[in-house]
Coordinates of C-alpha atoms in Angstrom, one line a residue:
Chain H
M15 CA 124.0 26.6 10.8
S16 CA 126.0 25.0 8.0
D17 CA 129.1 23.0 8.7
I18 CA 131.2 25.5 6.9
T19 CA 129.8 28.4 8.9
A20 CA 130.5 26.6 12.2
R21 CA 134.1 25.9 11.1
V22 CA 134.6 29.6 10.1
I23 CA 133.2 30.7 13.4
N24 CA 135.6 28.4 15.2
V25 CA 138.6 29.7 13.3
V26 CA 137.5 33.3 14.0
A27 CA 137.0 32.6 17.7
E28 CA 140.4 31.1 18.0
Q29 CA 142.3 33.7 16.0
L30 CA 140.6 36.8 17.5
S31 CA 140.3 35.4 21.0
V32 CA 136.6 35.9 21.2
D33 CA 133.9 33.6 22.5
A34 CA 132.3 31.6 19.7
T35 CA 128.8 32.4 21.0
E36 CA 129.4 36.1 20.4
I37 CA 130.0 35.5 16.7
R38 CA 127.2 35.6 14.2
P39 CA 127.2 35.2 10.4
E40 CA 126.9 39.0 9.9
S41 CA 129.6 39.8 12.4
S42 CA 132.3 42.1 10.9
F43 CA 135.8 41.1 11.9
Q44 CA 136.9 44.7 12.3
D45 CA 133.8 46.5 13.5
D46 CA 132.3 43.9 15.7
L47 CA 135.1 41.6 16.7
G48 CA 138.0 44.0 17.3
A49 CA 140.3 42.8 14.6
D50 CA 143.1 45.1 13.3
S51 CA 144.8 44.8 9.9
L52 CA 147.4 42.3 11.2
D53 CA 144.6 40.2 12.7
L54 CA 142.9 40.1 9.3
V55 CA 146.0 38.8 7.5
E56 CA 146.4 36.0 10.1
L57 CA 142.7 35.2 10.0
I58 CA 142.8 34.7 6.2
M59 CA 145.9 32.5 6.6
A60 CA 144.1 30.4 9.2
M61 CA 141.1 30.0 6.9
E62 CA 143.4 28.8 4.1
E63 CA 144.7 26.2 6.5
E64 CA 141.4 25.1 7.8
F65 CA 139.8 24.6 4.4
D66 CA 143.0 23.8 2.4
I67 CA 142.3 26.6 0.0
K68 CA 144.1 29.6 -1.4
I69 CA 142.6 33.1 -0.9
D70 CA 144.4 35.7 -3.1
D71 CA 144.7 39.3 -2.0
D72 CA 141.8 40.6 -4.1
A73 CA 139.5 38.0 -2.6
A74 CA 140.8 38.5 0.9
Q75 CA 140.0 42.3 0.7
K76 CA 136.4 41.5 0.2
I77 CA 136.1 39.1 3.2
K78 CA 134.9 41.3 6.0
T79 CA 132.4 39.2 7.7
V80 CA 131.8 35.6 8.7
Q81 CA 129.2 35.3 5.9
N82 CA 131.6 36.8 3.3
A83 CA 134.1 34.0 4.2
V84 CA 131.4 31.3 4.1
S85 CA 130.2 32.5 0.7
F86 CA 133.7 32.6 -0.7
I87 CA 134.4 29.1 0.5
N88 CA 131.1 27.8 -0.9
S89 CA 131.9 29.5 -4.3
L90 CA 135.1 27.4 -4.6
S91 CA 133.3 24.1 -4.0
K92 CA 130.7 24.6 -6.7
Chain E
M26 CA 176.0 67.3 29.3
T27 CA 173.5 69.8 30.8
R28 CA 173.5 69.3 34.5
S29 CA 171.2 71.3 36.7
N30 CA 172.8 73.1 39.6
P31 CA 172.4 71.6 42.2
P32 CA 172.0 68.4 40.4
R33 CA 168.6 66.8 40.3
R34 CA 168.2 63.7 42.4
V35 CA 166.5 60.5 41.3
A36 CA 164.4 58.2 43.5
V37 CA 163.4 54.5 43.0
T38 CA 159.7 54.7 43.9
G39 CA 158.3 51.5 42.5
A40 CA 159.6 48.0 41.8
S41 CA 158.6 44.6 40.5
L42 CA 160.2 41.2 40.3
L43 CA 159.2 38.2 38.1
T44 CA 161.8 35.6 38.9
P45 CA 162.3 31.9 39.4
V46 CA 162.2 32.5 43.2
G47 CA 159.0 34.4 43.1
N48 CA 156.5 36.2 40.9
S49 CA 156.1 39.3 43.1
L50 CA 158.4 41.7 45.0
T51 CA 157.3 40.2 48.3
S52 CA 157.6 36.5 47.5
A53 CA 160.9 36.9 45.6
W54 CA 162.5 39.0 48.4
A55 CA 161.3 36.4 51.1
A56 CA 162.9 33.6 49.1
L57 CA 166.1 35.5 48.5
V58 CA 166.8 36.3 52.1
A59 CA 165.9 32.7 53.0
G60 CA 168.5 31.5 50.6
Q61 CA 166.2 29.5 48.3
S62 CA 167.2 28.4 44.8
G63 CA 164.7 28.8 41.9
V64 CA 166.6 26.4 39.6
G65 CA 165.0 23.2 38.5
P66 CA 164.7 20.8 35.6
I67 CA 163.7 22.4 32.2
T68 CA 160.0 21.9 31.6
K69 CA 159.6 24.4 28.7
F70 CA 160.8 21.8 26.2
D71 CA 162.3 18.3 26.2
P72 CA 166.0 18.9 26.8
T73 CA 167.0 15.4 25.8
G74 CA 170.3 15.6 23.8
H75 CA 171.3 18.9 25.4
K76 CA 174.2 18.9 27.8
T77 CA 172.2 21.1 30.2
A78 CA 168.8 20.1 31.4
I79 CA 168.3 22.7 34.1
A80 CA 167.2 26.3 34.2
G81 CA 165.5 28.9 36.3
E82 CA 162.0 29.0 35.0
L83 CA 159.2 31.2 36.3
K84 CA 156.6 29.1 38.2
D85 CA 152.9 29.5 37.7
F86 CA 153.3 32.6 35.6
N87 CA 149.8 33.8 34.9
P88 CA 149.4 37.0 32.9
E89 CA 145.6 37.0 33.0
N90 CA 145.3 39.6 35.7
Y91 CA 147.4 42.0 33.6
L92 CA 146.8 41.0 29.9
N93 CA 143.8 40.1 27.9
K94 CA 143.7 36.7 26.1
K95 CA 144.5 38.3 22.7
A96 CA 147.5 40.2 23.9
T97 CA 148.8 37.1 25.6
K98 CA 148.7 35.3 22.3
R99 CA 150.3 38.1 20.4
F100 CA 153.2 38.8 22.8
D101 CA 156.3 36.7 22.9
L102 CA 157.0 35.6 26.5
F103 CA 159.6 38.3 27.0
I104 CA 157.0 41.0 26.0
Q105 CA 154.5 39.4 28.4
Y106 CA 157.1 39.6 31.2
S107 CA 157.9 43.2 30.2
V108 CA 154.3 44.4 30.3
V109 CA 153.3 42.4 33.4
A110 CA 156.3 43.6 35.4
A111 CA 155.8 47.2 34.2
K112 CA 152.2 47.2 35.4
M113 CA 153.3 45.7 38.7
A114 CA 156.1 48.3 39.2
L115 CA 153.8 51.2 38.3
S116 CA 151.2 49.9 40.7
D117 CA 153.8 49.5 43.4
S118 CA 154.9 53.1 43.0
G119 CA 151.4 54.5 43.5
L120 CA 152.1 56.8 40.6
N121 CA 149.0 57.5 38.5
P122 CA 150.4 59.3 35.5
D123 CA 148.1 62.1 34.3
A124 CA 148.0 63.4 30.7
E125 CA 150.9 65.8 31.4
L126 CA 153.1 63.2 32.9
T127 CA 152.5 60.6 30.2
E128 CA 153.8 63.0 27.6
K129 CA 157.2 62.9 29.3
M130 CA 157.4 59.6 31.1
G131 CA 159.3 57.0 29.1
C132 CA 160.2 53.3 29.2
I133 CA 163.8 52.2 28.7
M134 CA 164.4 48.5 29.0
G135 CA 167.2 45.9 28.6
C136 CA 166.9 42.5 26.9
G137 CA 169.7 40.4 25.5
L138 CA 168.0 38.2 22.9
G139 CA 164.5 39.4 22.3
G140 CA 161.9 37.0 20.9
L141 CA 164.1 34.0 20.2
S142 CA 161.4 31.4 20.7
T143 CA 159.2 33.3 18.2
I144 CA 162.1 33.1 15.7
E145 CA 162.5 29.4 16.3
T146 CA 158.8 28.7 15.8
N147 CA 158.5 30.7 12.7
H148 CA 161.7 29.4 11.2
E149 CA 160.3 25.9 11.5
V150 CA 157.2 27.0 9.7
L151 CA 159.3 28.6 7.0
L152 CA 161.2 25.4 6.4
K153 CA 158.3 23.0 6.6
R154 CA 155.4 25.0 5.1
G155 CA 157.0 27.8 3.1
P156 CA 157.2 31.6 3.2
D157 CA 153.5 32.2 2.8
R158 CA 152.7 30.7 6.2
I159 CA 154.8 33.1 8.2
S160 CA 152.5 35.0 10.7
P161 CA 152.1 38.8 10.3
F162 CA 152.9 38.9 14.0
F163 CA 156.3 37.2 13.6
I164 CA 158.3 40.5 13.4
P165 CA 156.3 42.5 16.0
M166 CA 156.5 39.6 18.4
M167 CA 160.3 39.1 17.9
I168 CA 161.9 42.5 17.8
G169 CA 163.4 43.4 21.2
N170 CA 162.1 46.9 21.4
M171 CA 158.5 45.6 21.3
G172 CA 159.0 45.0 25.1
P173 CA 159.2 48.7 26.0
G174 CA 156.9 49.4 23.0
Q175 CA 154.1 47.3 24.3
V176 CA 154.6 48.7 27.8
A177 CA 154.1 52.2 26.4
I178 CA 151.0 51.1 24.4
E179 CA 149.5 49.5 27.5
L180 CA 150.3 52.3 29.9
G181 CA 150.2 55.3 27.5
L182 CA 153.7 56.4 28.1
K183 CA 154.8 58.8 25.4
G184 CA 158.3 59.7 26.6
P185 CA 161.6 58.2 25.3
N186 CA 161.2 54.6 24.5
F187 CA 164.0 52.2 23.6
L188 CA 165.6 48.9 24.2
V189 CA 169.2 48.4 25.2
T190 CA 170.6 45.1 23.9
T191 CA 174.0 45.0 25.6
A192 CA 173.8 41.2 26.4
C193 CA 174.0 40.5 30.1
S194 CA 174.5 44.2 31.1
A195 CA 171.5 45.4 29.1
A196 CA 169.1 46.2 32.0
T197 CA 171.9 47.9 34.1
H198 CA 172.6 50.1 31.1
A199 CA 168.9 50.8 30.6
I200 CA 168.5 51.9 34.2
G201 CA 171.6 54.0 34.0
W202 CA 170.4 55.9 31.0
A203 CA 166.9 56.3 32.4
F204 CA 168.5 57.7 35.5
Q205 CA 170.6 60.1 33.5
L206 CA 167.6 61.2 31.4
I207 CA 165.9 62.3 34.6
R208 CA 168.9 63.8 36.3
D209 CA 170.5 65.5 33.3
Q210 CA 167.7 66.2 31.0
G211 CA 164.8 66.9 33.4
Y212 CA 162.4 64.0 32.5
P213 CA 160.0 63.5 35.5
A214 CA 159.8 59.7 35.6
M215 CA 160.8 56.5 33.8
L216 CA 159.9 52.9 33.9
T217 CA 163.1 50.9 33.5
G218 CA 164.8 47.5 34.0
G219 CA 164.8 44.4 31.9
A220 CA 163.1 41.3 30.7
E221 CA 164.3 38.0 29.2
A222 CA 162.7 34.7 28.1
V223 CA 165.0 32.5 26.2
I224 CA 164.8 29.1 27.8
T225 CA 164.6 27.6 24.4
P226 CA 166.4 24.7 22.5
L227 CA 168.4 27.1 20.4
A228 CA 169.6 29.3 23.3
I229 CA 170.5 26.3 25.4
A230 CA 172.4 24.7 22.5
G231 CA 174.2 28.0 21.7
F232 CA 175.3 28.7 25.3
N233 CA 176.3 25.0 25.7
A234 CA 178.5 25.4 22.6
L235 CA 180.3 28.1 24.4
N236 CA 180.7 25.9 27.5
A237 CA 179.0 28.7 29.4
L238 CA 176.2 26.8 31.2
S239 CA 176.4 24.6 34.2
T240 CA 175.8 20.9 33.5
R241 CA 175.2 20.0 37.1
N242 CA 171.9 18.4 36.1
H243 CA 171.8 16.1 39.1
D244 CA 171.7 19.0 41.5
P245 CA 169.7 21.9 40.1
A246 CA 169.5 23.9 43.4
G247 CA 173.3 23.6 43.7
A248 CA 174.2 24.4 40.1
S249 CA 174.6 28.2 40.4
R250 CA 177.5 28.4 42.8
P251 CA 179.3 31.8 42.3
F252 CA 182.8 32.1 43.8
D253 CA 182.8 28.4 44.7
K254 CA 185.7 26.2 43.7
D255 CA 183.4 23.7 42.0
R256 CA 181.4 26.2 39.9
D257 CA 181.0 25.0 36.3
G258 CA 179.0 27.7 34.5
F259 CA 175.9 29.8 34.8
V260 CA 172.3 28.7 35.0
I261 CA 170.1 30.3 32.4
S262 CA 166.9 31.8 33.8
E263 CA 164.1 34.1 32.8
G264 CA 161.8 36.8 34.1
A265 CA 161.9 40.5 34.6
G266 CA 162.8 43.2 37.1
L267 CA 161.6 46.7 36.6
M268 CA 161.6 49.9 38.6
V269 CA 160.0 53.3 38.5
L270 CA 162.5 56.1 38.7
E271 CA 161.3 59.5 39.6
E272 CA 162.7 62.9 39.9
W273 CA 163.2 63.4 43.7
E274 CA 161.0 66.5 44.2
H275 CA 158.3 64.9 42.1
A276 CA 158.4 61.8 44.3
V277 CA 158.5 63.8 47.6
T278 CA 155.7 66.1 46.6
R279 CA 153.3 63.3 46.0
G280 CA 154.4 61.5 49.2
A281 CA 155.8 58.5 47.4
E282 CA 157.6 55.7 49.3
I283 CA 161.2 55.8 48.3
Y284 CA 163.2 52.6 48.2
A285 CA 166.6 54.2 47.4
E286 CA 168.3 56.9 45.5
V287 CA 170.1 56.2 42.2
A288 CA 173.4 57.9 42.8
G289 CA 175.6 57.0 39.9
F290 CA 176.1 55.0 36.7
G291 CA 179.1 53.9 34.8
A292 CA 179.7 52.0 31.6
S293 CA 182.7 50.8 29.8
C294 CA 184.0 48.2 27.3
D295 CA 186.8 45.7 27.6
A296 CA 187.7 46.1 23.9
Y297 CA 189.3 42.7 24.3
H298 CA 187.4 39.6 23.3
M299 CA 183.9 38.4 22.2
T300 CA 183.1 36.5 25.4
A301 CA 186.1 36.5 27.8
P302 CA 187.1 39.4 30.1
P303 CA 190.8 40.5 30.3
E304 CA 192.8 38.9 33.1
N305 CA 193.1 42.2 35.0
G306 CA 189.4 43.0 34.7
Q307 CA 190.1 46.4 33.4
G308 CA 186.7 47.0 31.8
A309 CA 184.9 46.1 35.0
V310 CA 187.3 48.4 36.9
L311 CA 186.6 51.3 34.5
A312 CA 182.8 50.8 34.8
M313 CA 182.9 50.8 38.7
R314 CA 185.2 53.8 38.7
A315 CA 183.0 55.7 36.3
A316 CA 180.0 55.0 38.5
L317 CA 181.8 56.2 41.6
D318 CA 182.9 59.4 39.7
D319 CA 179.3 59.9 38.6
A320 CA 178.0 59.4 42.2
A321 CA 180.5 62.0 43.5
A322 CA 177.8 64.6 42.6
T323 CA 175.7 63.3 45.4
D324 CA 178.6 63.7 47.9
L325 CA 179.1 59.9 47.9
S326 CA 182.6 58.4 48.0
L327 CA 184.2 55.0 47.7
A328 CA 184.2 54.6 51.5
D329 CA 180.4 54.8 51.5
I330 CA 179.9 51.6 49.5
G331 CA 179.2 48.8 51.9
Y332 CA 177.7 46.2 49.6
I333 CA 178.1 45.0 46.0
N334 CA 175.5 42.9 44.3
A335 CA 178.0 41.1 42.1
H336 CA 177.6 40.1 38.5
G337 CA 178.8 36.7 40.0
T338 CA 177.6 34.4 37.2
S339 CA 179.2 31.2 38.5
T340 CA 181.5 30.9 35.5
G341 CA 185.1 30.2 36.1
L342 CA 186.3 33.4 34.5
N343 CA 183.7 35.9 35.6
D344 CA 183.9 35.3 39.4
L345 CA 187.7 35.4 39.4
I346 CA 188.0 38.5 37.3
E347 CA 185.2 40.4 39.0
T348 CA 187.0 39.6 42.4
R349 CA 190.2 41.1 41.0
A350 CA 188.4 44.1 39.6
I351 CA 186.7 44.8 42.9
K352 CA 190.1 44.6 44.6
A353 CA 191.6 47.0 42.1
V354 CA 188.9 49.6 42.6
F355 CA 188.5 49.3 46.4
G356 CA 192.0 48.5 47.5
R357 CA 192.1 47.5 51.2
Q358 CA 188.5 48.4 51.6
A359 CA 187.6 45.4 49.4
E360 CA 188.1 43.1 52.4
K361 CA 185.5 45.0 54.4
L362 CA 182.8 44.9 51.6
A363 CA 179.9 42.6 51.8
I364 CA 179.5 41.1 48.3
S365 CA 176.8 38.6 47.2
S366 CA 175.7 37.1 44.0
T367 CA 171.9 36.6 44.0
K368 CA 172.3 34.7 40.8
S369 CA 173.2 31.8 43.1
M370 CA 169.4 31.7 43.7
T371 CA 167.8 33.3 40.7
G372 CA 170.1 31.9 38.0
H373 CA 171.2 34.3 35.3
L374 CA 168.4 36.3 33.7
L375 CA 170.8 37.5 31.0
G376 CA 169.6 40.9 29.7
A377 CA 167.1 41.1 32.6
A378 CA 169.7 40.4 35.3
G379 CA 170.6 44.0 35.9
G380 CA 166.9 44.9 36.4
V381 CA 166.3 42.1 38.9
E382 CA 169.6 42.9 40.7
G383 CA 169.1 46.6 40.7
V384 CA 165.7 46.1 42.4
I385 CA 167.4 43.7 44.9
T386 CA 170.1 46.2 45.6
A387 CA 167.6 49.0 46.3
L388 CA 165.6 46.6 48.5
T389 CA 168.8 45.6 50.4
L390 CA 169.4 49.2 51.3
K391 CA 165.8 49.8 52.2
K392 CA 165.5 46.7 54.4
G393 CA 169.1 46.7 55.8
L394 CA 169.3 43.0 55.0
I395 CA 171.8 41.5 52.5
P396 CA 170.7 38.4 50.5
P397 CA 173.4 35.7 50.6
T398 CA 175.4 33.8 48.0
I399 CA 174.1 30.3 48.4
N400 CA 176.0 27.1 47.5
L401 CA 179.3 28.6 48.5
D402 CA 180.6 25.4 50.1
T403 CA 184.3 25.6 49.2
P404 CA 185.4 29.1 48.2
D405 CA 187.8 29.3 45.3
P406 CA 191.2 30.2 46.9
E407 CA 191.4 33.1 44.4
C408 CA 188.0 34.4 45.3
D409 CA 188.8 35.4 48.8
L410 CA 186.5 38.3 49.6
D411 CA 183.4 38.3 51.8
Y412 CA 180.6 36.9 49.6
V413 CA 178.0 36.7 52.5
P414 CA 177.9 32.9 52.2
K415 CA 174.7 31.0 52.6
V416 CA 172.9 33.1 55.2
A417 CA 171.4 36.6 54.8
R418 CA 173.0 39.3 56.9
R419 CA 171.7 42.4 58.7
A420 CA 173.7 45.5 57.8
N421 CA 173.2 49.2 58.1
L422 CA 174.3 50.4 54.7
T423 CA 174.9 53.8 53.3
A424 CA 175.3 52.9 49.6
A425 CA 175.6 49.8 47.4
M426 CA 176.7 48.9 43.9
S427 CA 175.2 46.5 41.3
N428 CA 177.6 45.2 38.6
S429 CA 176.7 43.7 35.2
F430 CA 179.1 42.5 32.5
G431 CA 178.1 41.2 29.1
F432 CA 179.4 39.4 26.0
G433 CA 181.1 41.9 23.7
G434 CA 183.0 43.1 26.8
T435 CA 180.3 45.5 27.7
N436 CA 180.1 46.6 31.4
G437 CA 177.7 48.5 33.5
C438 CA 177.7 49.6 37.2
L439 CA 174.9 51.3 39.2
I440 CA 175.3 52.9 42.6
F441 CA 172.3 53.2 44.9
K442 CA 172.1 55.2 48.1
A443 CA 170.0 54.5 51.1
H444 CA 167.1 56.9 51.4
S445 CA 167.7 57.8 55.0
C446 CA 171.2 59.1 54.3

């Protein structure tokens, strides 16, 4: 597991109050991890904090899984 | 007003207490009749620099048996207290609302200040890190009606749902209107009472600016001393007190245990000053008289009142003016009344006070035991009634009153009647 994946999983675990061991790269925030629309807003904010990045609304709309988030963050560092 | 004929009666069939003297009905009641104080040094934040360093904090509050981890994080403390106390009260009532009942059963609560600590935290974020860092949960954690709102979500109660924010009389008003919705409009049951959680730097600073709080920091247990000559202000505290009110026949039909009957409710306003009561206590007098008039429908009269759970905040003005108001309402009977301020032990739960004290008043009737006013070492010469000093007292009571008065001059009074009568 990449360092970025592990960090995203930690943020998700903390924000959504779920056990990190239950979170997989393909986990959907809403379908698998019980997030509602407000949770998603806060989750995106927490990722911005963790990685010191800006995720605009269009990008945020497309981040639905852990892997989506990891891919987006990777795309910024290239 | 559409009253049924004969009027419907309203029973208290469940109750809960989350207070500095105990986190359950049983433990809080045991502490109250033993005359124990729940006041101690503030631990919720470092009070250095504040004139007051003491408060009535809940001890070992653990919401885990009632709330999941995510809800705990998303609820301001006052919402946590609201939901936990609501679940405890409903469980205590033995009422298991079915689909038909949940469509009518509501939740009406009182709270003075709402999610103040959430405001403080988010305002700091706003100033330090900018508007984009404000949590989407800020507003839903902070607005006061999210207390009864979350209670309804957790318990599925689809009836009337609102928050009363009349400062320190809020929960008394909430119970009063819940009572009237059942009696006058035919609702079958209501969860009602109050919750408050504002032991925060901003609240302490604000009440200190009004010189409203006791600064007896060296003696926390002796700081709340209603009707005592050396009282120097109220002690802020936190928690919740809720009750299940139920239409009488509904309660009897299911074999519910009944703590007491709610017999009357009165409300008034001083129309005088932001924070001070008028010298003659007219607003308090009007509220007590209105409650007595309201209770007349249950064949209850002034002579039946044997106990008053006083507002009794331990401020110079309140205790003096409340004493005058009681004398004005009761005349010579005032001398025969047992009066106590349980705030001497719990501290002042602000908007939740009327909920806690309403529950205590119902329990007093049920158990025939009056909790005392502790710390009453040297009675104020102008406070010369029987305040049940220091030691609980056995009494066979017919009916009792619970007073609440709030900033803005808002007043509320509830009358409860013993079930056996």
